[in-house]
PDB file of C-alpha atoms and ligand atoms in Angstrom:
ATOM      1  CA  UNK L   1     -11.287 -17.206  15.799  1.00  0.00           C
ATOM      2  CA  UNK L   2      -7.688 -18.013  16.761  1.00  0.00           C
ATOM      3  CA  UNK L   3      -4.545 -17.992  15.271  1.00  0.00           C
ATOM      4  CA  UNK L   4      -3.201 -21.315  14.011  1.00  0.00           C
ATOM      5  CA  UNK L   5       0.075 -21.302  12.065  1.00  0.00           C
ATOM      6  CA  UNK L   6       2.275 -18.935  10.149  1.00  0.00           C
ATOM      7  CA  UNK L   7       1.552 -19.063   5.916  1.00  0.00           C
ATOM      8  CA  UNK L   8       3.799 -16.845   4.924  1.00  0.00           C
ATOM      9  CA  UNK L   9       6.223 -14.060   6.040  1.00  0.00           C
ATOM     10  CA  UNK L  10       6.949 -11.525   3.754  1.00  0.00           C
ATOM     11  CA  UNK L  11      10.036  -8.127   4.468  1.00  0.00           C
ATOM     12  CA  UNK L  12       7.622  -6.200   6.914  1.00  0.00           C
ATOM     13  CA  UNK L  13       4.347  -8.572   7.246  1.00  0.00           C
ATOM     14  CA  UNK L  14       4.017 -11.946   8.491  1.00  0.00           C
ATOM     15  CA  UNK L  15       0.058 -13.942   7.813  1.00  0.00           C
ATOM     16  CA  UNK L  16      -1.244 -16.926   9.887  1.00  0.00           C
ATOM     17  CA  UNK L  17      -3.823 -18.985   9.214  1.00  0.00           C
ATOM     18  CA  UNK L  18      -6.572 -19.029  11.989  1.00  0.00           C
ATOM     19  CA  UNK L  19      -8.945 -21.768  12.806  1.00  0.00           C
ATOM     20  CA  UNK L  20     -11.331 -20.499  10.340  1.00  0.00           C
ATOM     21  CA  UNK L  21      -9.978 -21.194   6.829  1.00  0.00           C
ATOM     22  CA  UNK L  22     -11.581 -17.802   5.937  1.00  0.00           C
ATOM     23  CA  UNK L  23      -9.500 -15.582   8.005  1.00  0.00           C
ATOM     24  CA  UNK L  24      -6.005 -14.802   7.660  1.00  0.00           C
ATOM     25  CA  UNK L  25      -4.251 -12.507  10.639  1.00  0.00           C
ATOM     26  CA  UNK L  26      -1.943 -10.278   9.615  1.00  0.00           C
ATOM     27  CA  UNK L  27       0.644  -8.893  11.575  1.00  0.00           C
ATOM     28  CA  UNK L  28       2.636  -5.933  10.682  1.00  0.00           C
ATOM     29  CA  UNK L  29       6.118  -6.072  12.076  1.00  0.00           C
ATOM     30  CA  UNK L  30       8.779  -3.726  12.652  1.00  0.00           C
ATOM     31  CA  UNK L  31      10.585  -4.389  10.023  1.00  0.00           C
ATOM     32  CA  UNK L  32      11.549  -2.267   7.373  1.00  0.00           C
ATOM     33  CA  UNK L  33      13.517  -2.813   4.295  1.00  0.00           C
ATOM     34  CA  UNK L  34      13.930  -0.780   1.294  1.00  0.00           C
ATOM     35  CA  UNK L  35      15.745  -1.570  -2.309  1.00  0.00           C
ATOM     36  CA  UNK L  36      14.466  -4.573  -3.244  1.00  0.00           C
ATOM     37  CA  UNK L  37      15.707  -5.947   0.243  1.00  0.00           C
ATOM     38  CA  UNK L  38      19.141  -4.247  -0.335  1.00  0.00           C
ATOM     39  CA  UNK L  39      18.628  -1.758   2.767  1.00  0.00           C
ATOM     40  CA  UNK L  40      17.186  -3.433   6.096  1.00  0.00           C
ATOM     41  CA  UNK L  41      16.294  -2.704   9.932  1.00  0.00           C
ATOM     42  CA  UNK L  42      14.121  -3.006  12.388  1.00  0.00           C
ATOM     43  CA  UNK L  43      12.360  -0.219  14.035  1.00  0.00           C
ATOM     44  CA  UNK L  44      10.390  -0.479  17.333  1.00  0.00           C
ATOM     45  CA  UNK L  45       6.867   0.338  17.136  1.00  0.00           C
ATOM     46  CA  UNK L  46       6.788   0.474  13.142  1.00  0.00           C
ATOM     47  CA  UNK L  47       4.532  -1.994  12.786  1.00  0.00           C
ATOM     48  CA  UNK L  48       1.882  -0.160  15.012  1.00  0.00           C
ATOM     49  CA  UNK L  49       1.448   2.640  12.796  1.00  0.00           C
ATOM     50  CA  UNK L  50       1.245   0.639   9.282  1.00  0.00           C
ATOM     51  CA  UNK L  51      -1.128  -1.569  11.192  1.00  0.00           C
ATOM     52  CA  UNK L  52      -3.257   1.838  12.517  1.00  0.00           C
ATOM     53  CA  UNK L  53      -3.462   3.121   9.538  1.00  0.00           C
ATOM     54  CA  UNK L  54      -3.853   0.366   7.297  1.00  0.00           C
ATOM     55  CA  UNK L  55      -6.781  -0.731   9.556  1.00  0.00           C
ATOM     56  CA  UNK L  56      -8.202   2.977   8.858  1.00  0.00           C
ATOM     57  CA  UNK L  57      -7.931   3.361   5.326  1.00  0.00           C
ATOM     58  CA  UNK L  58      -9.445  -0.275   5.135  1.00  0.00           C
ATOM     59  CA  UNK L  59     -12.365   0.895   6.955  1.00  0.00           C
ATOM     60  CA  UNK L  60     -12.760   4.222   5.316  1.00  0.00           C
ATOM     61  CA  UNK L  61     -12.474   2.572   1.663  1.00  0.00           C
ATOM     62  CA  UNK L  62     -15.553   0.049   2.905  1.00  0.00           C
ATOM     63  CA  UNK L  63     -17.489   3.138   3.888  1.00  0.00           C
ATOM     64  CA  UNK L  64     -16.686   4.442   0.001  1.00  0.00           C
ATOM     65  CA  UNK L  65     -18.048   1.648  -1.820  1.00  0.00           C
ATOM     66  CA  UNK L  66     -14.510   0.103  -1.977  1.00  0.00           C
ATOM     67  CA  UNK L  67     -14.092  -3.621  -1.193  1.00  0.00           C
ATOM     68  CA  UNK L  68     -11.101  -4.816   0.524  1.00  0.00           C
ATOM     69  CA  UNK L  69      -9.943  -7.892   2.734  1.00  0.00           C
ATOM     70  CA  UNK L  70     -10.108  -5.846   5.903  1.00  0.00           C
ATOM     71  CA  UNK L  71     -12.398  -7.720   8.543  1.00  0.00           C
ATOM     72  CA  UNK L  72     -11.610  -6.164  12.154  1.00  0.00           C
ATOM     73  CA  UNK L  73      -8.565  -5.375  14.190  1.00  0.00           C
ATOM     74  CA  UNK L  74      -6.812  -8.378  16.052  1.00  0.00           C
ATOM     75  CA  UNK L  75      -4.098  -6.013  18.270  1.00  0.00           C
ATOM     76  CA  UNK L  76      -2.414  -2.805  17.794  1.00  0.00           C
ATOM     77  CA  UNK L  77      -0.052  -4.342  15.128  1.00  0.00           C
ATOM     78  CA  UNK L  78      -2.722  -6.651  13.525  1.00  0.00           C
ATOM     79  CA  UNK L  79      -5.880  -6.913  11.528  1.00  0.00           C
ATOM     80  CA  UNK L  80      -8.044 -10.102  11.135  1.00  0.00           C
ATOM     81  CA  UNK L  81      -8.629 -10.150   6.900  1.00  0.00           C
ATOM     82  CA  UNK L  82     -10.567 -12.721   4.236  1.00  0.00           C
ATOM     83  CA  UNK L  83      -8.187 -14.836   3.273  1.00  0.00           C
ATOM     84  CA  UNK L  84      -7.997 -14.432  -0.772  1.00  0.00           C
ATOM     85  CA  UNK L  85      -5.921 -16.023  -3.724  1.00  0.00           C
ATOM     86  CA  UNK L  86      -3.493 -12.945  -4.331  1.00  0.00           C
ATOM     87  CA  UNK L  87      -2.913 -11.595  -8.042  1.00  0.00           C
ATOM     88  CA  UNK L  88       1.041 -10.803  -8.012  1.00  0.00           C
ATOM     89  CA  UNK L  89       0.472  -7.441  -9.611  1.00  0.00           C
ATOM     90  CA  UNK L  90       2.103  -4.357  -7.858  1.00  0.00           C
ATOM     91  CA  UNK L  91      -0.668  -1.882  -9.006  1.00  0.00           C
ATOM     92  CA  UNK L  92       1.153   1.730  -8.860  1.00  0.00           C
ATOM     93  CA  UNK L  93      -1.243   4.797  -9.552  1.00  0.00           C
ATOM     94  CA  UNK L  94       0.865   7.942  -9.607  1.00  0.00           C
ATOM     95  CA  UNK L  95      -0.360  11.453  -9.045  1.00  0.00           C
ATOM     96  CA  UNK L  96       2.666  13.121  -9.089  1.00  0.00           C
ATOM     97  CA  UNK L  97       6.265  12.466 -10.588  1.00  0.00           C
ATOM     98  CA  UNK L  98       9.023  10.535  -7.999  1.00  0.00           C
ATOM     99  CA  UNK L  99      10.639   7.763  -7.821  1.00  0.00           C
ATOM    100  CA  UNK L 100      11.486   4.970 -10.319  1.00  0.00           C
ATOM    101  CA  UNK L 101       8.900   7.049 -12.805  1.00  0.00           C
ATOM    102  CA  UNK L 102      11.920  10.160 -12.693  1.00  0.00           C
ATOM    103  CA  UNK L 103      14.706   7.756 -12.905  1.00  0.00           C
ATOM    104  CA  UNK L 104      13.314   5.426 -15.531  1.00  0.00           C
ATOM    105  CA  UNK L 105      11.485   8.468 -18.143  1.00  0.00           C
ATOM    106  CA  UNK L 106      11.892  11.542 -18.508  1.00  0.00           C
ATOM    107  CA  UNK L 107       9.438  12.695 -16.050  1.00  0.00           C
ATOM    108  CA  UNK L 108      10.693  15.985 -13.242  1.00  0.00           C
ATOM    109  CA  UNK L 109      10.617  14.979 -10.222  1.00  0.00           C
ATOM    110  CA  UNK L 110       7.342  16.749  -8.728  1.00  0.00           C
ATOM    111  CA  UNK L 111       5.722  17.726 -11.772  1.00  0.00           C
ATOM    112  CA  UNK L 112       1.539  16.650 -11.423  1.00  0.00           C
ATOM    113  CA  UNK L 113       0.351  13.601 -13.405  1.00  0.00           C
ATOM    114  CA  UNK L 114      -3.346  14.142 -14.479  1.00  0.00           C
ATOM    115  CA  UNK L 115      -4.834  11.832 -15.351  1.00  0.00           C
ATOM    116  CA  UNK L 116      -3.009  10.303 -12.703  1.00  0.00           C
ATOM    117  CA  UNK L 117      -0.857   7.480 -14.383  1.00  0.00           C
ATOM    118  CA  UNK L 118      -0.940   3.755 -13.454  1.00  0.00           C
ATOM    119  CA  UNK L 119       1.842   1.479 -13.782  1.00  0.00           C
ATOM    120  CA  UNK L 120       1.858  -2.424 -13.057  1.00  0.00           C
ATOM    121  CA  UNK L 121       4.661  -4.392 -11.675  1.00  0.00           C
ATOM    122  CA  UNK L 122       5.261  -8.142 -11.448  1.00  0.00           C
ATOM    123  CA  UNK L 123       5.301  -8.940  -8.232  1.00  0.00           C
ATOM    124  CA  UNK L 124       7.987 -11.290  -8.297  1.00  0.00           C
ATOM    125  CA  UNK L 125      11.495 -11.179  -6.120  1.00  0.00           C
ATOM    126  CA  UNK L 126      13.227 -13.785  -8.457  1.00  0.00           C
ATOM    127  CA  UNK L 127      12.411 -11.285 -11.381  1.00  0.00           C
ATOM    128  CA  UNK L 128      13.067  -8.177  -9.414  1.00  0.00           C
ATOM    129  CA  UNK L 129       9.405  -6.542  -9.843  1.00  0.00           C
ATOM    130  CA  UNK L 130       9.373  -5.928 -13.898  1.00  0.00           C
ATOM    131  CA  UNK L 131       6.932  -3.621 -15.134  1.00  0.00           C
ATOM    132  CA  UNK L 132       3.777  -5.563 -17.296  1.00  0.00           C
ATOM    133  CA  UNK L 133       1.504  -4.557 -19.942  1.00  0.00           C
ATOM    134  CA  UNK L 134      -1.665  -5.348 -20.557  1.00  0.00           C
ATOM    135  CA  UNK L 135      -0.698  -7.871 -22.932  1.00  0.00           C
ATOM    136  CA  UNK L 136       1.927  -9.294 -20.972  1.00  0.00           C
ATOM    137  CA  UNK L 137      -0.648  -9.834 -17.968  1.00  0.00           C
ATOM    138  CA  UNK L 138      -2.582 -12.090 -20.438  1.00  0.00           C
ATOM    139  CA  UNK L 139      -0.017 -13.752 -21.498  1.00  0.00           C
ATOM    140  CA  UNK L 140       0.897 -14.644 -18.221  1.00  0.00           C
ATOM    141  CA  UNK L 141      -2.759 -15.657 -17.161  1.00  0.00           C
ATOM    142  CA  UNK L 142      -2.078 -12.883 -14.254  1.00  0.00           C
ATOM    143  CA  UNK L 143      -5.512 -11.375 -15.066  1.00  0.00           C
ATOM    144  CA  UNK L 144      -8.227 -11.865 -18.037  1.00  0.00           C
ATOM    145  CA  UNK L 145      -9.316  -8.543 -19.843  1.00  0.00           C
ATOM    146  CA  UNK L 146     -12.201  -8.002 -17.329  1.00  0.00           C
ATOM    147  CA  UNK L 147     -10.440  -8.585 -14.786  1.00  0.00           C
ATOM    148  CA  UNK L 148      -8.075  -6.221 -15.557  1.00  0.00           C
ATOM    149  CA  UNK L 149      -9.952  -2.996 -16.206  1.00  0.00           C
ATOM    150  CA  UNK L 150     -11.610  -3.994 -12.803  1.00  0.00           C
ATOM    151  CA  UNK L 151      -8.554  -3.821 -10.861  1.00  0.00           C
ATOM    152  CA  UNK L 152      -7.656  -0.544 -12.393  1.00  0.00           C
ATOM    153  CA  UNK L 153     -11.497   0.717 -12.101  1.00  0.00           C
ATOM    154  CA  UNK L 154     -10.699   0.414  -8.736  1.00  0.00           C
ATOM    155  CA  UNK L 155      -7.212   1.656  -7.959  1.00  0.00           C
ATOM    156  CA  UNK L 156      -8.634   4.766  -9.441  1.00  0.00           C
ATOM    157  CA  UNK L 157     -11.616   4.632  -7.117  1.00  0.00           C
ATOM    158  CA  UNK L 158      -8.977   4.289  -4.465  1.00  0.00           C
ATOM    159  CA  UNK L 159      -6.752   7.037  -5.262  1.00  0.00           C
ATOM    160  CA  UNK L 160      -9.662   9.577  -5.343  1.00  0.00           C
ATOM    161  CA  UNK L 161     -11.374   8.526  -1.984  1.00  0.00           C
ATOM    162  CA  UNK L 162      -7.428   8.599  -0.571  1.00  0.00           C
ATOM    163  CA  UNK L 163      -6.493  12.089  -2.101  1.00  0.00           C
ATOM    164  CA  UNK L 164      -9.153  13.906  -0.807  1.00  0.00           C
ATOM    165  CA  UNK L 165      -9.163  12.273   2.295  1.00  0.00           C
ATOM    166  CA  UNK L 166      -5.172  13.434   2.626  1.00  0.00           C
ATOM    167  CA  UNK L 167      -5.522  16.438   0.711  1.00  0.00           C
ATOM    168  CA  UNK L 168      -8.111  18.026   3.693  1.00  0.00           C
ATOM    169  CA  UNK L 169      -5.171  17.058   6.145  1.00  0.00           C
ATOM    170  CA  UNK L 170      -2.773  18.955   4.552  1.00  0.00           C
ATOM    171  CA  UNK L 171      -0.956  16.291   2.661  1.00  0.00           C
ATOM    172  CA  UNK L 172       0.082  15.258  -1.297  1.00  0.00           C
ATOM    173  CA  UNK L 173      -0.931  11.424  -1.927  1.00  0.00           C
ATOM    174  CA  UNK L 174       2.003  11.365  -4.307  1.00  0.00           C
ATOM    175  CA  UNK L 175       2.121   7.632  -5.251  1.00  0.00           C
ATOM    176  CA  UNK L 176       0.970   4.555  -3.690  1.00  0.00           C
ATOM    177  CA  UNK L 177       0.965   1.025  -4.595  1.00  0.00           C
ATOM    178  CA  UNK L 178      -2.066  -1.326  -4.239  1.00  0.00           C
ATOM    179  CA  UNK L 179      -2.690  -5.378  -4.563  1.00  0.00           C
ATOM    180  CA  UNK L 180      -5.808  -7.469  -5.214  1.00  0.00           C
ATOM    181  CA  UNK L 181      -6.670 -10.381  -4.625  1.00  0.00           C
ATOM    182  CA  UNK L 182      -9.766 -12.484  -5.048  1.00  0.00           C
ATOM    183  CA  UNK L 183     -12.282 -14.352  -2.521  1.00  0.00           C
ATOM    184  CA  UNK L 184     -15.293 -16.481  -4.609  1.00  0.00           C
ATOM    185  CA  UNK L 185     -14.234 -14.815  -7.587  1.00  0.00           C
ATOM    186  CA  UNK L 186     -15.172 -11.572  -6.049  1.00  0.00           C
ATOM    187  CA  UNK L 187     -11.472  -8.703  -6.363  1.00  0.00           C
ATOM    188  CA  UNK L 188     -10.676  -7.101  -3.338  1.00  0.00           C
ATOM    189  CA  UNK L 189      -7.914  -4.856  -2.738  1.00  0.00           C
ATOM    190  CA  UNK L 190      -5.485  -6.504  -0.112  1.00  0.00           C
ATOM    191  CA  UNK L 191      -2.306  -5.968   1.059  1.00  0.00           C
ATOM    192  CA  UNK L 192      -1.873  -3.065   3.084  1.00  0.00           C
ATOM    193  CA  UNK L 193      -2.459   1.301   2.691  1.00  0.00           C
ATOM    194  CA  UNK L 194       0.278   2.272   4.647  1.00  0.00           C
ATOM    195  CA  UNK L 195       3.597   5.096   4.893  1.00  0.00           C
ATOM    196  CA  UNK L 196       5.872   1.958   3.519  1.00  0.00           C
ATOM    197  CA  UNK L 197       3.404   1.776   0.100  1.00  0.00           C
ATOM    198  CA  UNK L 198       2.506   5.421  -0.620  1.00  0.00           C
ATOM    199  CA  UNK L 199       4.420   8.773  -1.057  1.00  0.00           C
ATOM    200  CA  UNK L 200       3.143  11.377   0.787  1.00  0.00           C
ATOM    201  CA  UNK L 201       4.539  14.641   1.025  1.00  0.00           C
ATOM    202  CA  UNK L 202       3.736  17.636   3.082  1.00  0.00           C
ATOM    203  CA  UNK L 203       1.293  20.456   0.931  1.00  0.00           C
ATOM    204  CA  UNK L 204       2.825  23.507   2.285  1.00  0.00           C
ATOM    205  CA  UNK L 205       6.879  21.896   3.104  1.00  0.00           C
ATOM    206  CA  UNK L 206       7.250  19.401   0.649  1.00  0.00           C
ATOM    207  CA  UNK L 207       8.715  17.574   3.213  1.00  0.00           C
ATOM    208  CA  UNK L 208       8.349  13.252   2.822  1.00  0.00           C
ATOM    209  CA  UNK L 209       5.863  11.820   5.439  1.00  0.00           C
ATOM    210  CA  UNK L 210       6.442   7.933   4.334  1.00  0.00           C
ATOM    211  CA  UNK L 211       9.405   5.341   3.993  1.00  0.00           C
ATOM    212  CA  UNK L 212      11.304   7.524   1.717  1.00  0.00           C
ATOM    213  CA  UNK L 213      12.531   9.104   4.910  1.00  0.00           C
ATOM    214  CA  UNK L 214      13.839   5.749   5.263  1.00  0.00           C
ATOM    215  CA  UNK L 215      15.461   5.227   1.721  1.00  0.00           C
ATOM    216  CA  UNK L 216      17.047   8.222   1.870  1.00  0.00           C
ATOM    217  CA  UNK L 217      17.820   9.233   5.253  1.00  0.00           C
ATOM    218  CA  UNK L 218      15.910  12.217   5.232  1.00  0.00           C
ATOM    219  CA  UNK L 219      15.309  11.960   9.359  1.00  0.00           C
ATOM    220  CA  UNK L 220      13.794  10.247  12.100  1.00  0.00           C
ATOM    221  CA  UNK L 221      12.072   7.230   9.939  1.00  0.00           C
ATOM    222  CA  UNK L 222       9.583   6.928  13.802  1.00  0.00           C
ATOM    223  CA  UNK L 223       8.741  10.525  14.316  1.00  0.00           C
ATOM    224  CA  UNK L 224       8.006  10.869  10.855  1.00  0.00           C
ATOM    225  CA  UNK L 225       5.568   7.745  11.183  1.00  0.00           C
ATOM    226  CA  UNK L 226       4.061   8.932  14.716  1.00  0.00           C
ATOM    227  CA  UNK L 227       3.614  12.352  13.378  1.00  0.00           C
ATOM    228  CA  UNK L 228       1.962  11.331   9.694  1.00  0.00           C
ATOM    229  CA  UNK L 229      -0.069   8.310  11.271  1.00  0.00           C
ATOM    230  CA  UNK L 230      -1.650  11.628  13.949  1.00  0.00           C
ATOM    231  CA  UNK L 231      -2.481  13.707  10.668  1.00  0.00           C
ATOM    232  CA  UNK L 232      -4.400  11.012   9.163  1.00  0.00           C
ATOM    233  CA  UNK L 233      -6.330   9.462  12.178  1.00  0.00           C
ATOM    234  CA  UNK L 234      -7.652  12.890  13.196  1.00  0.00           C
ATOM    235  CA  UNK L 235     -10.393  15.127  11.664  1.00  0.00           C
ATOM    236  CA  UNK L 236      -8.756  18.041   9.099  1.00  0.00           C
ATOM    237  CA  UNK L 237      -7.310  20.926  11.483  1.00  0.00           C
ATOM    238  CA  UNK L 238      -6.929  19.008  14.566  1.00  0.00           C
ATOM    239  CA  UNK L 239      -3.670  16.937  13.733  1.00  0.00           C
ATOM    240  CA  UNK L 240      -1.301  19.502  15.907  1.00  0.00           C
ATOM    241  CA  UNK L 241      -3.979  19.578  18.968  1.00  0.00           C
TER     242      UNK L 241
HETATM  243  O1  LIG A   1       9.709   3.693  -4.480  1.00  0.00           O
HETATM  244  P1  LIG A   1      10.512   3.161  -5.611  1.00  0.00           P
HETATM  245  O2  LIG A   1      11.308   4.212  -6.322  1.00  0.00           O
HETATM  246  O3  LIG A   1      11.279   1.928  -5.263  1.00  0.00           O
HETATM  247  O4  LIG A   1       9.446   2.617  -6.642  1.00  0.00           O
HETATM  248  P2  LIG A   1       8.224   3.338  -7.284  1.00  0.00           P
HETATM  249  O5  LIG A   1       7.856   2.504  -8.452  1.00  0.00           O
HETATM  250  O6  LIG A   1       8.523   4.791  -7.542  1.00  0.00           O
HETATM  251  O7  LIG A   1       7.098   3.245  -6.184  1.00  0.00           O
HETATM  252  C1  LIG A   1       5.861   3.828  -6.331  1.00  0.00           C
HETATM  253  C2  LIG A   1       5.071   3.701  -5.055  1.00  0.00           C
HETATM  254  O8  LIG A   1       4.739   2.365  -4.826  1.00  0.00           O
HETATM  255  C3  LIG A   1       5.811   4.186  -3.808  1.00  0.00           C
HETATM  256  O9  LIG A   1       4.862   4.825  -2.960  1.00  0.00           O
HETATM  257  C4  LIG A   1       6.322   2.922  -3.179  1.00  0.00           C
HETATM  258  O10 LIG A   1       6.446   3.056  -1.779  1.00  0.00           O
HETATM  259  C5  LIG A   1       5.244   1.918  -3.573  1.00  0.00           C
HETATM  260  N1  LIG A   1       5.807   0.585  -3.757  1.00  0.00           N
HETATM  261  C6  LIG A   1       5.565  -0.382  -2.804  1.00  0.00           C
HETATM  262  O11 LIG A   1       4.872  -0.145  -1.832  1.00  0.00           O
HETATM  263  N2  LIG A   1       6.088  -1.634  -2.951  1.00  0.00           N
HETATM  264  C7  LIG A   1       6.816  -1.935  -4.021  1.00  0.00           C
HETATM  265  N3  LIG A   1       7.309  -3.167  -4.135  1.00  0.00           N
HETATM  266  C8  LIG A   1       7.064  -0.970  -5.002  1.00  0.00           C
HETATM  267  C9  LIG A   1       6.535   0.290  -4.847  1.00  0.00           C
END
């Protein structure tokens, strides 16, 4: 398999076409942006630990009945996938209160969501993300009726196979975003699992282990990667050794 030309290049990820029209490559660059685009940079060796980590939660999801577009790692910053027809949904499943949930309702910032709560965005720049409905996703022909309980059937999947994984590490899987697409009909969750699409925060500090240290300047955006990307590649208890 080798990599032909680039199909699209999106804030942080770029995907080539390879000489099997099956296979996508994508590459996970160190870009970072934040805001809808509004706050941007580039940070060197970003794009390693999104691509580590994606490329492990990928695998571990596989392993837990979960499909997803994941076929094999390419380099240290990129992963050989199926090449699928994405759904623009943003599907958000939300453990815990943060972000636009606590500005938009009135939600405390913190305060546990169970059942956890999903929320679906448009994934569209020129309409700045709105959130959907059910209806409103038919409407749009986005997804039919079975399609959609799949998708959420299996974000919820998702977020229990990824909390417990995180939880025996020590850490809160706050929020995280998922996206699906679909490959002979068949849904797969695409995209990437990474620190730029959840919300993780520390169990005993509280402390933000994902690109919120970036919106908000809450430290060293790298170490905090480095240091997160450690916890979660190692077995529970091992992640200071
Ligand atoms: O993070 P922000 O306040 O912009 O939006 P949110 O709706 O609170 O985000 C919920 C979760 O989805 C966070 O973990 C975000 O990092 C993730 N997300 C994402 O990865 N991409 C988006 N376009 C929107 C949210």
């Amino acid at each position: 398999m080798k990599q032909v030309d680039l199909l699209y290049s999106g804030k942080a990820k770029s995907v080539y076409r390879t000489d099997d029209p099956g296979v996508y490559i994508m590459k996970f660059r160190d870009d970072i942006t934040a805001f809808d685009g509004g706050k941007k940079d580039t940070l060197g060796g970003k794009g390693r630990y999104n691509a580590e980590v994606s490329s492990f939660f990928f695998r571990y999801l596989e392993e837990n009945g979960i499909k997803t577009h994941y076929l094999s790692s390419v380099d240290p910053t990129a992963i050989a996938v199926r090449s699928l027809t994405m759904i623009p949904l943003e599907v958000i499943v939300r453990n815990v209160a943060a972000g636009s949930i606590v500005r938009n309702y009135p939600f405390r910032e913190g305060e546990v969501l169970d059942p956890a709560v999903i929320v679906i965005d448009y994934k569209s720049d020129a309409h700045h993300d709105p959130m959907l409905n059910d209806d409103l996703i038919y409407a749009l022909g986005l997804a039919t009726p079975e399609e959609l309980d799949q998708i959420k059937a299996m974000a919820l999947a998702v977020n229990i196979v990824l909390s417990e994984y995180l939880a025996a590490r020590g850490i809160t899987l706050v929020d995280f975003k998922l996206e699906f697409g679909k490959t002979n009909d068949e849904i797969v969750v695409g995209d990437e699992i990474s620190m730029d699409s959840m919300r993780l925060w520390d169990k005993e500090t509280g402390a933000s282990l994902d690109k919120d240290v970036y919106r908000f300047n809450k430290g060293d955006v790298m170490e905090t990667y480095a240091g997160v990307a450690k916890r979660i590649l190692s077995p529970p208890g091992e992640e200071s050794a």
